[in-house]
Amino acid sequence: MSTTLTNKIEITKATATKINEVDFDNLSFGAVFTDHLFECDFKNGAWQKPVIKPYAPFLLDPSAKVFHYGQAIFEGMKAYKDEADSIWLFRPDENFKRFNTSAVRMAMPEIPEDVFMGGLNELLKIDAKWVQKGNGSSMYIRPFMIATGPGVVANPSDEYKFMILLSPAQAYYAGEVKVIVAEHYSRAANGGIGAAKAAGNYAGQFYPTNLANKEGFQQIIWTDDATHTKLEEAGTMNVFFRINDTLLTAPVSERILDGITRKSLLAMAEKEGLKTDVRSVLVSELVEAAKDGSLKEIFGAGTAAVISPIKGFSYKNEYYELPKSEDSYAALLKEKLTSLQNKLSEDTFGWTVKV
């Protein structure tokens, strides 16, 4: 990991820590933040001096373009502490590359590697006490960039703010998840920004998800915008289907996010000798498999939950309950991946990076 920026960061330490006020056994995901944050502004065509400072609100001009034209992107990452008190990141190079892919698509400046990686590395060192040990404990990391330039002319901003926030997290349990297969609403469209981690992608999901919630379902399995016949993502996660003994998932595209957990699970599944098939999965195929009993599992995959099993799905007002699996691929892969992330097993893939 590049740390060449370390000596260039202006560091202001918090006068007191909040850590003693935190109940680490009862954390709400993404609600508690550490003592410090990382910040770097883009002005006059260049990235300015980066800073680490106490976590606090900041002021923006009411005409800042993030409010009016939605130039905002982010990433989701995690850090883990092993039994020797060393802190490890999981595939941070993939997050860095995807962040800049999102930046390009949203007409925003790319972040230099030494700013992203060096800033993250130093921030984790300063707030190292906040990273808790134990399988299930982690530090959720939220790098993001927003357009801060003033003015309501509809063009890209000429000023931006890049920040990194740290939020301690426990194992994520969503309970039993039931989903609706989308028949009208879409997460993304061809030619759109579905492959970018743009803030607006998530805002657009809230309304149809609220409708699903009112019907007793927790999430939506999104379908393609043109025909609504192809299964794409589940809520804010990539989605996997196990039909008989084959694990299927849709290929990434300009509609589907290139999930880091997704690609990691595929690699682990293949190493475990599980049959995988990356291809378009049809709604009709899912319904048929549910009816004839060949559909064994559905689960979402993403940074926050790692894997979120799905209990059943509804399509055209008919509900299909999945059977209880004796040899759950979801359980196997989650155990393998979280064990690797927490340094409880050997990382034969070379995915973990020491801070």
PDB file of C-alpha atoms in Angstrom, residues 3-242:
ATOM      1  CA  THR A   3       2.128   5.573   2.122  1.00  0.00           C
ATOM      2  CA  THR A   4       4.313   8.237   0.458  1.00  0.00           C
ATOM      3  CA  LEU A   5       1.827  10.902   1.515  1.00  0.00           C
ATOM      4  CA  THR A   6       2.358  10.387   5.251  1.00  0.00           C
ATOM      5  CA  ASN A   7       4.819  13.249   5.755  1.00  0.00           C
ATOM      6  CA  LYS A   8       2.654  15.654   3.735  1.00  0.00           C
ATOM      7  CA  ILE A   9      -0.532  15.279   5.783  1.00  0.00           C
ATOM      8  CA  GLU A  10      -1.385  18.090   8.185  1.00  0.00           C
ATOM      9  CA  ILE A  11      -2.547  16.331  11.350  1.00  0.00           C
ATOM     10  CA  THR A  12      -4.625  17.905  14.113  1.00  0.00           C
ATOM     11  CA  LYS A  13      -5.418  15.491  16.924  1.00  0.00           C
ATOM     12  CA  ALA A  14      -8.680  15.541  18.867  1.00  0.00           C
ATOM     13  CA  THR A  15      -8.284  16.975  22.368  1.00  0.00           C
ATOM     14  CA  ALA A  16     -10.354  14.126  23.807  1.00  0.00           C
ATOM     15  CA  THR A  17     -11.543  10.737  22.601  1.00  0.00           C
ATOM     16  CA  LYS A  18     -15.159   9.538  22.320  1.00  0.00           C
ATOM     17  CA  ILE A  19     -14.189   5.872  22.474  1.00  0.00           C
ATOM     18  CA  ASN A  20     -15.135   5.423  26.127  1.00  0.00           C
ATOM     19  CA  GLU A  21     -18.699   6.497  25.317  1.00  0.00           C
ATOM     20  CA  VAL A  22     -19.177   3.707  22.763  1.00  0.00           C
ATOM     21  CA  ASP A  23     -20.835   0.364  23.525  1.00  0.00           C
ATOM     22  CA  PHE A  24     -18.991  -1.858  21.056  1.00  0.00           C
ATOM     23  CA  ASP A  25     -21.310  -4.773  21.851  1.00  0.00           C
ATOM     24  CA  ASN A  26     -24.371  -2.866  20.657  1.00  0.00           C
ATOM     25  CA  LEU A  27     -23.416  -0.898  17.569  1.00  0.00           C
ATOM     26  CA  SER A  28     -25.920   0.286  14.981  1.00  0.00           C
ATOM     27  CA  PHE A  29     -24.305  -0.042  11.566  1.00  0.00           C
ATOM     28  CA  GLY A  30     -22.881   3.230  10.278  1.00  0.00           C
ATOM     29  CA  ALA A  31     -24.113   5.336  13.199  1.00  0.00           C
ATOM     30  CA  VAL A  32     -20.917   5.783  15.271  1.00  0.00           C
ATOM     31  CA  PHE A  33     -17.750   7.418  13.940  1.00  0.00           C
ATOM     32  CA  THR A  34     -14.186   7.585  15.245  1.00  0.00           C
ATOM     33  CA  ASP A  35     -12.377  10.637  16.586  1.00  0.00           C
ATOM     34  CA  HIS A  36     -10.824  11.725  13.282  1.00  0.00           C
ATOM     35  CA  LEU A  37     -11.477  12.000   9.547  1.00  0.00           C
ATOM     36  CA  PHE A  38      -9.318  12.511   6.458  1.00  0.00           C
ATOM     37  CA  GLU A  39      -9.984  15.381   4.062  1.00  0.00           C
ATOM     38  CA  CYS A  40      -8.454  16.670   0.843  1.00  0.00           C
ATOM     39  CA  ASP A  41      -9.868  19.435  -1.380  1.00  0.00           C
ATOM     40  CA  PHE A  42      -9.577  19.829  -5.143  1.00  0.00           C
ATOM     41  CA  LYS A  43      -9.270  23.486  -6.227  1.00  0.00           C
ATOM     42  CA  ASN A  44      -7.692  25.411  -9.101  1.00  0.00           C
ATOM     43  CA  GLY A  45      -7.234  22.173 -11.023  1.00  0.00           C
ATOM     44  CA  ALA A  46      -5.157  20.420  -8.363  1.00  0.00           C
ATOM     45  CA  TRP A  47      -5.468  18.441  -5.153  1.00  0.00           C
ATOM     46  CA  GLN A  48      -4.571  20.548  -2.115  1.00  0.00           C
ATOM     47  CA  LYS A  49      -2.733  19.672   1.103  1.00  0.00           C
ATOM     48  CA  PRO A  50      -4.480  16.721   2.802  1.00  0.00           C
ATOM     49  CA  VAL A  51      -5.477  16.924   6.446  1.00  0.00           C
ATOM     50  CA  ILE A  52      -6.500  14.614   9.263  1.00  0.00           C
ATOM     51  CA  LYS A  53      -8.586  16.430  11.845  1.00  0.00           C
ATOM     52  CA  PRO A  54     -11.211  15.798  14.536  1.00  0.00           C
ATOM     53  CA  TYR A  55     -14.513  14.463  13.218  1.00  0.00           C
ATOM     54  CA  ALA A  56     -16.957  17.379  12.992  1.00  0.00           C
ATOM     55  CA  PRO A  57     -19.583  18.955  10.719  1.00  0.00           C
ATOM     56  CA  PHE A  58     -18.424  21.370   8.011  1.00  0.00           C
ATOM     57  CA  LEU A  59     -19.998  24.243   6.065  1.00  0.00           C
ATOM     58  CA  LEU A  60     -20.927  24.272   2.367  1.00  0.00           C
ATOM     59  CA  ASP A  61     -22.291  27.005   0.143  1.00  0.00           C
ATOM     60  CA  PRO A  62     -26.043  26.469  -0.430  1.00  0.00           C
ATOM     61  CA  SER A  63     -25.329  26.521  -4.179  1.00  0.00           C
ATOM     62  CA  ALA A  64     -22.692  23.747  -3.957  1.00  0.00           C
ATOM     63  CA  LYS A  65     -23.240  21.555  -6.985  1.00  0.00           C
ATOM     64  CA  VAL A  66     -23.567  18.356  -4.982  1.00  0.00           C
ATOM     65  CA  PHE A  67     -26.953  19.660  -3.809  1.00  0.00           C
ATOM     66  CA  HIS A  68     -28.205  20.607  -7.254  1.00  0.00           C
ATOM     67  CA  TYR A  69     -26.644  18.155  -9.719  1.00  0.00           C
ATOM     68  CA  GLY A  70     -25.754  15.174  -7.566  1.00  0.00           C
ATOM     69  CA  GLN A  71     -22.023  14.825  -8.180  1.00  0.00           C
ATOM     70  CA  ALA A  72     -21.298  12.459  -5.295  1.00  0.00           C
ATOM     71  CA  ILE A  73     -19.553   9.083  -5.192  1.00  0.00           C
ATOM     72  CA  PHE A  74     -18.393   6.751  -2.425  1.00  0.00           C
ATOM     73  CA  GLU A  75     -16.844   3.403  -1.560  1.00  0.00           C
ATOM     74  CA  GLY A  76     -17.430   0.853   1.191  1.00  0.00           C
ATOM     75  CA  MET A  77     -14.441  -0.967   2.700  1.00  0.00           C
ATOM     76  CA  LYS A  78     -13.469  -2.713   5.933  1.00  0.00           C
ATOM     77  CA  ALA A  79     -10.410  -3.066   8.141  1.00  0.00           C
ATOM     78  CA  TYR A  80      -9.817  -5.878  10.635  1.00  0.00           C
ATOM     79  CA  LYS A  81      -7.555  -6.312  13.691  1.00  0.00           C
ATOM     80  CA  ASP A  82      -5.859  -9.663  14.293  1.00  0.00           C
ATOM     81  CA  GLU A  83      -4.832 -11.186  17.618  1.00  0.00           C
ATOM     82  CA  ALA A  84      -1.391  -9.521  17.375  1.00  0.00           C
ATOM     83  CA  ASP A  85      -3.071  -6.079  17.145  1.00  0.00           C
ATOM     84  CA  SER A  86      -2.105  -5.644  13.484  1.00  0.00           C
ATOM     85  CA  ILE A  87      -4.706  -3.957  11.240  1.00  0.00           C
ATOM     86  CA  TRP A  88      -5.502  -5.396   7.829  1.00  0.00           C
ATOM     87  CA  LEU A  89      -7.417  -4.106   4.828  1.00  0.00           C
ATOM     88  CA  PHE A  90      -9.277  -6.356   2.398  1.00  0.00           C
ATOM     89  CA  ARG A  91      -8.480  -5.767  -1.301  1.00  0.00           C
ATOM     90  CA  PRO A  92      -8.112  -1.962  -0.966  1.00  0.00           C
ATOM     91  CA  ASP A  93      -6.615  -1.729  -4.455  1.00  0.00           C
ATOM     92  CA  GLU A  94      -9.968  -2.816  -5.876  1.00  0.00           C
ATOM     93  CA  ASN A  95     -11.807  -0.086  -3.971  1.00  0.00           C
ATOM     94  CA  PHE A  96      -9.285   2.519  -5.126  1.00  0.00           C
ATOM     95  CA  LYS A  97      -9.676   1.507  -8.783  1.00  0.00           C
ATOM     96  CA  ARG A  98     -13.467   1.429  -8.567  1.00  0.00           C
ATOM     97  CA  PHE A  99     -13.556   4.828  -6.860  1.00  0.00           C
ATOM     98  CA  ASN A 100     -11.734   6.389  -9.793  1.00  0.00           C
ATOM     99  CA  THR A 101     -13.930   4.528 -12.275  1.00  0.00           C
ATOM    100  CA  SER A 102     -16.911   6.160 -10.562  1.00  0.00           C
ATOM    101  CA  ALA A 103     -15.165   9.552 -10.595  1.00  0.00           C
ATOM    102  CA  VAL A 104     -14.564   9.399 -14.348  1.00  0.00           C
ATOM    103  CA  ARG A 105     -18.189   8.435 -15.033  1.00  0.00           C
ATOM    104  CA  MET A 106     -19.455  11.345 -12.901  1.00  0.00           C
ATOM    105  CA  ALA A 107     -17.084  13.897 -14.516  1.00  0.00           C
ATOM    106  CA  MET A 108     -15.132  14.276 -11.277  1.00  0.00           C
ATOM    107  CA  PRO A 109     -11.324  14.374 -10.836  1.00  0.00           C
ATOM    108  CA  GLU A 110      -9.560  11.092 -10.158  1.00  0.00           C
ATOM    109  CA  ILE A 111      -7.990  10.798  -6.718  1.00  0.00           C
ATOM    110  CA  PRO A 112      -4.229  10.086  -6.646  1.00  0.00           C
ATOM    111  CA  GLU A 113      -3.245   6.745  -5.147  1.00  0.00           C
ATOM    112  CA  ASP A 114      -1.042   8.334  -2.469  1.00  0.00           C
ATOM    113  CA  VAL A 115      -3.941  10.507  -1.308  1.00  0.00           C
ATOM    114  CA  PHE A 116      -6.428   7.608  -1.150  1.00  0.00           C
ATOM    115  CA  MET A 117      -4.128   4.892   0.192  1.00  0.00           C
ATOM    116  CA  GLY A 118      -1.755   7.068   2.180  1.00  0.00           C
ATOM    117  CA  GLY A 119      -4.578   9.017   3.808  1.00  0.00           C
ATOM    118  CA  LEU A 120      -6.476   5.851   4.710  1.00  0.00           C
ATOM    119  CA  ASN A 121      -3.359   4.204   6.109  1.00  0.00           C
ATOM    120  CA  GLU A 122      -2.517   7.162   8.352  1.00  0.00           C
ATOM    121  CA  LEU A 123      -6.115   7.642   9.528  1.00  0.00           C
ATOM    122  CA  LEU A 124      -6.340   3.993  10.591  1.00  0.00           C
ATOM    123  CA  LYS A 125      -3.079   4.305  12.513  1.00  0.00           C
ATOM    124  CA  ILE A 126      -4.331   7.378  14.397  1.00  0.00           C
ATOM    125  CA  ASP A 127      -7.676   5.739  15.286  1.00  0.00           C
ATOM    126  CA  ALA A 128      -6.229   2.221  15.689  1.00  0.00           C
ATOM    127  CA  LYS A 129      -7.776   1.756  19.158  1.00  0.00           C
ATOM    128  CA  TRP A 130     -11.211   1.949  17.556  1.00  0.00           C
ATOM    129  CA  VAL A 131     -10.572  -1.192  15.480  1.00  0.00           C
ATOM    130  CA  GLN A 132     -11.832  -4.059  17.631  1.00  0.00           C
ATOM    131  CA  LYS A 133     -10.550  -7.630  17.636  1.00  0.00           C
ATOM    132  CA  GLY A 134     -12.654 -10.713  17.058  1.00  0.00           C
ATOM    133  CA  ASN A 135     -14.439 -12.448  14.208  1.00  0.00           C
ATOM    134  CA  GLY A 136     -17.458 -10.250  13.529  1.00  0.00           C
ATOM    135  CA  SER A 137     -15.833  -6.980  14.558  1.00  0.00           C
ATOM    136  CA  SER A 138     -14.481  -4.646  11.898  1.00  0.00           C
ATOM    137  CA  MET A 139     -13.961  -1.023  10.965  1.00  0.00           C
ATOM    138  CA  TYR A 140     -16.256   0.106   8.175  1.00  0.00           C
ATOM    139  CA  ILE A 141     -14.510   2.659   5.954  1.00  0.00           C
ATOM    140  CA  ARG A 142     -16.383   5.234   3.891  1.00  0.00           C
ATOM    141  CA  PRO A 143     -14.287   7.173   1.348  1.00  0.00           C
ATOM    142  CA  PHE A 144     -16.426   9.676  -0.584  1.00  0.00           C
ATOM    143  CA  MET A 145     -16.190  12.723  -2.829  1.00  0.00           C
ATOM    144  CA  ILE A 146     -18.680  15.542  -3.363  1.00  0.00           C
ATOM    145  CA  ALA A 147     -18.854  18.564  -5.653  1.00  0.00           C
ATOM    146  CA  THR A 148     -18.354  21.690  -3.522  1.00  0.00           C
ATOM    147  CA  GLY A 149     -18.030  24.374  -6.208  1.00  0.00           C
ATOM    148  CA  PRO A 150     -20.721  27.096  -5.942  1.00  0.00           C
ATOM    149  CA  GLY A 151     -23.228  27.994  -8.647  1.00  0.00           C
ATOM    150  CA  VAL A 152     -26.383  26.558 -10.158  1.00  0.00           C
ATOM    151  CA  VAL A 153     -25.231  26.438 -13.789  1.00  0.00           C
ATOM    152  CA  ALA A 154     -25.730  22.853 -15.016  1.00  0.00           C
ATOM    153  CA  ASN A 155     -22.135  21.810 -15.578  1.00  0.00           C
ATOM    154  CA  PRO A 156     -19.500  19.897 -13.596  1.00  0.00           C
ATOM    155  CA  SER A 157     -18.090  21.527 -10.505  1.00  0.00           C
ATOM    156  CA  ASP A 158     -14.539  22.887 -10.487  1.00  0.00           C
ATOM    157  CA  GLU A 159     -14.103  22.191  -6.769  1.00  0.00           C
ATOM    158  CA  TYR A 160     -14.439  18.910  -4.857  1.00  0.00           C
ATOM    159  CA  LYS A 161     -13.942  17.501  -1.373  1.00  0.00           C
ATOM    160  CA  PHE A 162     -12.619  13.977  -0.774  1.00  0.00           C
ATOM    161  CA  MET A 163     -13.059  12.544   2.706  1.00  0.00           C
ATOM    162  CA  ILE A 164     -12.629   9.249   4.565  1.00  0.00           C
ATOM    163  CA  LEU A 165     -14.788   8.370   7.582  1.00  0.00           C
ATOM    164  CA  LEU A 166     -14.319   5.402   9.924  1.00  0.00           C
ATOM    165  CA  SER A 167     -17.213   3.637  11.656  1.00  0.00           C
ATOM    166  CA  PRO A 168     -16.752   0.613  13.959  1.00  0.00           C
ATOM    167  CA  ALA A 169     -19.034  -2.277  13.041  1.00  0.00           C
ATOM    168  CA  GLN A 170     -20.230  -5.593  14.404  1.00  0.00           C
ATOM    169  CA  ALA A 171     -21.296  -8.651  12.458  1.00  0.00           C
ATOM    170  CA  TYR A 172     -24.274  -7.631  10.331  1.00  0.00           C
ATOM    171  CA  TYR A 173     -27.441  -9.655  10.870  1.00  0.00           C
ATOM    172  CA  ALA A 174     -30.439  -8.731   8.723  1.00  0.00           C
ATOM    173  CA  GLY A 175     -32.698 -11.493  10.028  1.00  0.00           C
ATOM    174  CA  GLU A 176     -34.851 -13.408   7.578  1.00  0.00           C
ATOM    175  CA  VAL A 177     -34.966 -11.499   4.311  1.00  0.00           C
ATOM    176  CA  LYS A 178     -37.867 -11.796   1.885  1.00  0.00           C
ATOM    177  CA  VAL A 179     -37.712 -10.021  -1.456  1.00  0.00           C
ATOM    178  CA  ILE A 180     -39.926  -8.937  -4.350  1.00  0.00           C
ATOM    179  CA  VAL A 181     -38.733  -9.428  -7.915  1.00  0.00           C
ATOM    180  CA  ALA A 182     -39.103  -6.060  -9.657  1.00  0.00           C
ATOM    181  CA  GLU A 183     -41.661  -5.902 -12.456  1.00  0.00           C
ATOM    182  CA  HIS A 184     -41.622  -2.147 -13.098  1.00  0.00           C
ATOM    183  CA  TYR A 185     -38.889  -0.265 -11.239  1.00  0.00           C
ATOM    184  CA  SER A 186     -35.215  -0.545 -12.205  1.00  0.00           C
ATOM    185  CA  ARG A 187     -32.008   0.132 -10.350  1.00  0.00           C
ATOM    186  CA  ALA A 188     -30.096   1.217 -13.456  1.00  0.00           C
ATOM    187  CA  ALA A 189     -30.306   1.422 -17.248  1.00  0.00           C
ATOM    188  CA  ASN A 190     -28.008   0.864 -20.191  1.00  0.00           C
ATOM    189  CA  GLY A 191     -25.945   3.974 -20.762  1.00  0.00           C
ATOM    190  CA  GLY A 192     -26.575   5.110 -17.187  1.00  0.00           C
ATOM    191  CA  ILE A 193     -24.480   5.133 -14.019  1.00  0.00           C
ATOM    192  CA  GLY A 194     -25.338   1.732 -12.540  1.00  0.00           C
ATOM    193  CA  ALA A 195     -21.706   0.583 -12.583  1.00  0.00           C
ATOM    194  CA  ALA A 196     -20.596   3.669 -10.606  1.00  0.00           C
ATOM    195  CA  LYS A 197     -20.987   3.953  -6.832  1.00  0.00           C
ATOM    196  CA  ALA A 198     -22.875   7.191  -7.298  1.00  0.00           C
ATOM    197  CA  ALA A 199     -25.024   8.428  -4.424  1.00  0.00           C
ATOM    198  CA  GLY A 200     -28.053   8.917  -6.675  1.00  0.00           C
ATOM    199  CA  ASN A 201     -28.176   5.203  -7.493  1.00  0.00           C
ATOM    200  CA  TYR A 202     -29.090   4.511  -3.883  1.00  0.00           C
ATOM    201  CA  ALA A 203     -31.538   7.394  -3.509  1.00  0.00           C
ATOM    202  CA  GLY A 204     -33.457   6.069  -6.508  1.00  0.00           C
ATOM    203  CA  GLN A 205     -33.975   2.723  -4.762  1.00  0.00           C
ATOM    204  CA  PHE A 206     -35.596   4.128  -1.643  1.00  0.00           C
ATOM    205  CA  TYR A 207     -39.118   4.663  -3.004  1.00  0.00           C
ATOM    206  CA  PRO A 208     -39.676   1.205  -4.573  1.00  0.00           C
ATOM    207  CA  THR A 209     -38.026  -0.399  -1.545  1.00  0.00           C
ATOM    208  CA  ASN A 210     -40.443   1.478   0.732  1.00  0.00           C
ATOM    209  CA  LEU A 211     -43.326   0.070  -1.324  1.00  0.00           C
ATOM    210  CA  ALA A 212     -41.900  -3.438  -0.875  1.00  0.00           C
ATOM    211  CA  ASN A 213     -41.529  -2.856   2.879  1.00  0.00           C
ATOM    212  CA  LYS A 214     -45.219  -1.992   3.143  1.00  0.00           C
ATOM    213  CA  GLU A 215     -46.024  -5.396   1.641  1.00  0.00           C
ATOM    214  CA  GLY A 216     -43.858  -7.176   4.204  1.00  0.00           C
ATOM    215  CA  PHE A 217     -40.708  -7.578   2.141  1.00  0.00           C
ATOM    216  CA  GLN A 218     -37.274  -6.256   3.101  1.00  0.00           C
ATOM    217  CA  GLN A 219     -35.685  -5.809  -0.306  1.00  0.00           C
ATOM    218  CA  ILE A 220     -36.114  -5.962  -4.073  1.00  0.00           C
ATOM    219  CA  ILE A 221     -34.351  -8.129  -6.624  1.00  0.00           C
ATOM    220  CA  TRP A 222     -33.845  -5.678  -9.467  1.00  0.00           C
ATOM    221  CA  THR A 223     -34.426  -6.714 -13.062  1.00  0.00           C
ATOM    222  CA  ASP A 224     -33.132  -5.212 -16.305  1.00  0.00           C
ATOM    223  CA  ASP A 225     -34.739  -1.950 -17.347  1.00  0.00           C
ATOM    224  CA  ALA A 226     -35.580  -2.990 -20.929  1.00  0.00           C
ATOM    225  CA  THR A 227     -37.483  -6.256 -20.451  1.00  0.00           C
ATOM    226  CA  HIS A 228     -37.627  -6.951 -16.676  1.00  0.00           C
ATOM    227  CA  THR A 229     -36.783 -10.559 -17.484  1.00  0.00           C
ATOM    228  CA  LYS A 230     -33.169 -10.688 -16.211  1.00  0.00           C
ATOM    229  CA  LEU A 231     -32.244 -10.801 -12.522  1.00  0.00           C
ATOM    230  CA  GLU A 232     -29.526  -8.297 -11.650  1.00  0.00           C
ATOM    231  CA  GLU A 233     -28.992  -7.163  -8.032  1.00  0.00           C
ATOM    232  CA  ALA A 234     -30.705  -7.554  -4.649  1.00  0.00           C
ATOM    233  CA  GLY A 235     -31.261  -4.309  -2.766  1.00  0.00           C
ATOM    234  CA  THR A 236     -27.829  -2.674  -2.613  1.00  0.00           C
ATOM    235  CA  MET A 237     -25.977  -5.971  -3.114  1.00  0.00           C
ATOM    236  CA  ASN A 238     -24.930  -8.305  -5.886  1.00  0.00           C
ATOM    237  CA  VAL A 239     -27.065 -11.436  -5.886  1.00  0.00           C
ATOM    238  CA  PHE A 240     -26.317 -15.158  -6.226  1.00  0.00           C
ATOM    239  CA  PHE A 241     -28.665 -18.059  -7.020  1.00  0.00           C
ATOM    240  CA  ARG A 242     -27.978 -21.722  -6.334  1.00  0.00           C
TER     241      ARG A 242
END
